[in-house]
Amino acid sequence: MSFAKLDDLGRKLEALEHALSILGADEATHMAVGGGEKRAEAMSNLAGMYHAQATAPEIADWIEAAKPENEDQQRALAEFKRQYINATCLPTEFVERRTAATMRSEQLWRELRAKGDWDSFLPALEGVVTLVREEAQLRADALKLAPYDALMDQYDPGNRTAELDGVFADLKSFLKGFVPEALEAQAERLSKRPIKPLNGPYPIEKQRELGLAAMRAVGFDFTHGSLAVSHHPFCGGVPTDVRMTTRYRTDEFLSSLMGVLHETGHALYEQGLPKAWSHWPLGKARGMGIHESQSLFVEMQLARSPEFWEFALPLVHLHLGEDAIPGWDIEDVLAQVNFVERGYIRVDADEVTYPLHVILRYELEQELVNGKLEASQIPEAWDAKMTEYLGISTINDPKDGPMQDVHWPGGAFGYFPSYTLGAMIAAQQWAALEKAQPNVRGAIAKGDFSGINQWRSDNIWSQASRFSTPDLITRATGEPLNADFFKAHLKQRYL
């Protein structure tokens, strides 16, 4: 009987999640400007209802008394318990303090980042760091984990620094030597064949049709999803009604197309989750690292490969016109989409340098959480790592240094590792898939993604949250997370 109560709870929570997700997606895309105040009020009330139902005291009794009838229910019960502990381990008084502090910190960040005014921002960030340490300890006590592991577990259940430290250290050591090699190889290629300029303008409607065609080709189900425009591209909504967005520039089309393909990777995962479990925590996507691996698989493994452009170049000509990129061939497109350069900004970084931006943050936030580093020491510590890892200094540029991301001002510690984990998992999945389907590159060149999507459905999407992140990787690819696959991918593409 107790599991039936959990099942009923799951359906009620799913209904509220559905409403919040669709309202949130609509706010970012179609809501009238004057609708903001009432929309915020509606979503706040729904979020309050969700929290009250998800943290009700009787749920603990239901979990304790539940008697699962099969393996799926047993795993579902474990996820209900994990979700309940995470929802209830922070006292209401603490949540209120944290919410007020992070909201004020984010507001100050938006105001002061453009000026690079670190000194004025520092007191707010110090307050957030103090609260994050408190949260980390509260979660650690409830989950029986080390403080930083307890924060990471919110985003990727099962990930632990004991394993990630070694994987990231190995990758960092490789990349510090590989970045100069990749830049040298690129310079040699470009000396013989310079990058060709894009031949804009590209009308937005034509770009939209190209994006829709690419989405359809890689497997997006338009009976359960749609594409809109927003200031920042995202994939939201719910699995049965995925709301994807992009943004357009008329002077070039590649950034929108690659963004569409990235978000389509997220969407395919959501659309592929098991519908029978959709109202259980067990039926949700496993975590941020796995989710990012699905989007990066489409964007990086597929859409930046020569085989993909054998298929996609005629699609560009069909939708944008034969004179859209006059005289271009596949090599010209690859030179654009796989361009490597050292830069200050994480979100603008290429596939080669991006992990170093993430590893820098991963190392610093561990020290911040564990008390080995204070917020006031961040600029010097940040600059030392940027100089060592990428050969560029940010000591006099906090705007493009430690003030560039919203994560720390918003109190989101433990999130950054997911970005690079996603890239590594995607490369490891590709290696496993290519082993299982030796002719997969030929299929991509013909625009046939059915075998790829079937493999990913069997090994990732249909599994939802049945396993921890590390276990899911091992089951899907045959071994634990291994940086060698990502390193081999970079060597093959950039050297």
mmCIF file of C-alpha atoms in Angstrom, residues 101 104-113 116-131 133 368 373-380 398 402-403 408-409 413:
data_model
loop_
_atom_site.group_PDB
_atom_site.id
_atom_site.type_symbol
_atom_site.label_atom_id
_atom_site.label_comp_id
_atom_site.label_asym_id
_atom_site.label_seq_id
_atom_site.Cartn_x
_atom_site.Cartn_y
_atom_site.Cartn_z
ATOM 1 C CA ALA A 101 21.638 35.984 -0.265
ATOM 2 C CA ARG A 104 21.066 39.724 -3.958
ATOM 3 C CA SER A 105 24.422 38.332 -5.075
ATOM 4 C CA GLU A 106 23.119 37.629 -8.596
ATOM 5 C CA GLN A 107 21.610 41.109 -8.829
ATOM 6 C CA LEU A 108 24.902 42.677 -7.787
ATOM 7 C CA TRP A 109 26.780 40.414 -10.216
ATOM 8 C CA ARG A 110 24.623 41.586 -13.140
ATOM 9 C CA GLU A 111 25.219 45.199 -12.127
ATOM 10 C CA LEU A 112 28.958 44.987 -11.353
ATOM 11 C CA ARG A 113 30.275 42.406 -13.824
ATOM 12 C CA GLY A 116 34.660 44.509 -13.547
ATOM 13 C CA ASP A 117 34.127 45.846 -10.021
ATOM 14 C CA TRP A 118 35.386 42.887 -7.997
ATOM 15 C CA ASP A 119 35.886 44.835 -4.751
ATOM 16 C CA SER A 120 32.232 45.914 -4.575
ATOM 17 C CA PHE A 121 31.029 42.419 -5.447
ATOM 18 C CA LEU A 122 33.292 40.567 -2.992
ATOM 19 C CA PRO A 123 31.238 41.013 0.236
ATOM 20 C CA ALA A 124 28.165 39.456 -1.429
ATOM 21 C CA LEU A 125 30.207 36.542 -2.765
ATOM 22 C CA GLU A 126 31.796 35.991 0.661
ATOM 23 C CA GLY A 127 28.300 35.670 2.102
ATOM 24 C CA VAL A 128 27.353 33.119 -0.560
ATOM 25 C CA VAL A 129 30.511 31.063 0.038
ATOM 26 C CA THR A 130 29.753 30.971 3.790
ATOM 27 C CA LEU A 131 26.249 29.683 3.026
ATOM 28 C CA ARG A 133 29.879 25.718 3.127
ATOM 29 C CA LEU A 368 36.418 27.262 -1.465
ATOM 30 C CA LEU A 373 40.659 29.195 -0.234
ATOM 31 C CA GLU A 374 38.770 32.353 0.711
ATOM 32 C CA ALA A 375 36.664 34.377 -1.714
ATOM 33 C CA SER A 376 39.085 37.306 -1.415
ATOM 34 C CA GLN A 377 41.876 35.094 -2.796
ATOM 35 C CA ILE A 378 39.986 34.015 -5.941
ATOM 36 C CA PRO A 379 41.441 36.548 -8.446
ATOM 37 C CA GLU A 380 45.060 35.565 -7.750
ATOM 38 C CA PRO A 398 37.902 40.242 -13.200
ATOM 39 C CA PRO A 402 36.298 35.120 -11.946
ATOM 40 C CA MET A 403 33.224 37.326 -12.548
ATOM 41 C CA TRP A 408 29.082 31.087 -7.963
ATOM 42 C CA PRO A 409 27.055 34.289 -7.413
ATOM 43 C CA PHE A 413 28.752 24.804 -6.515
#
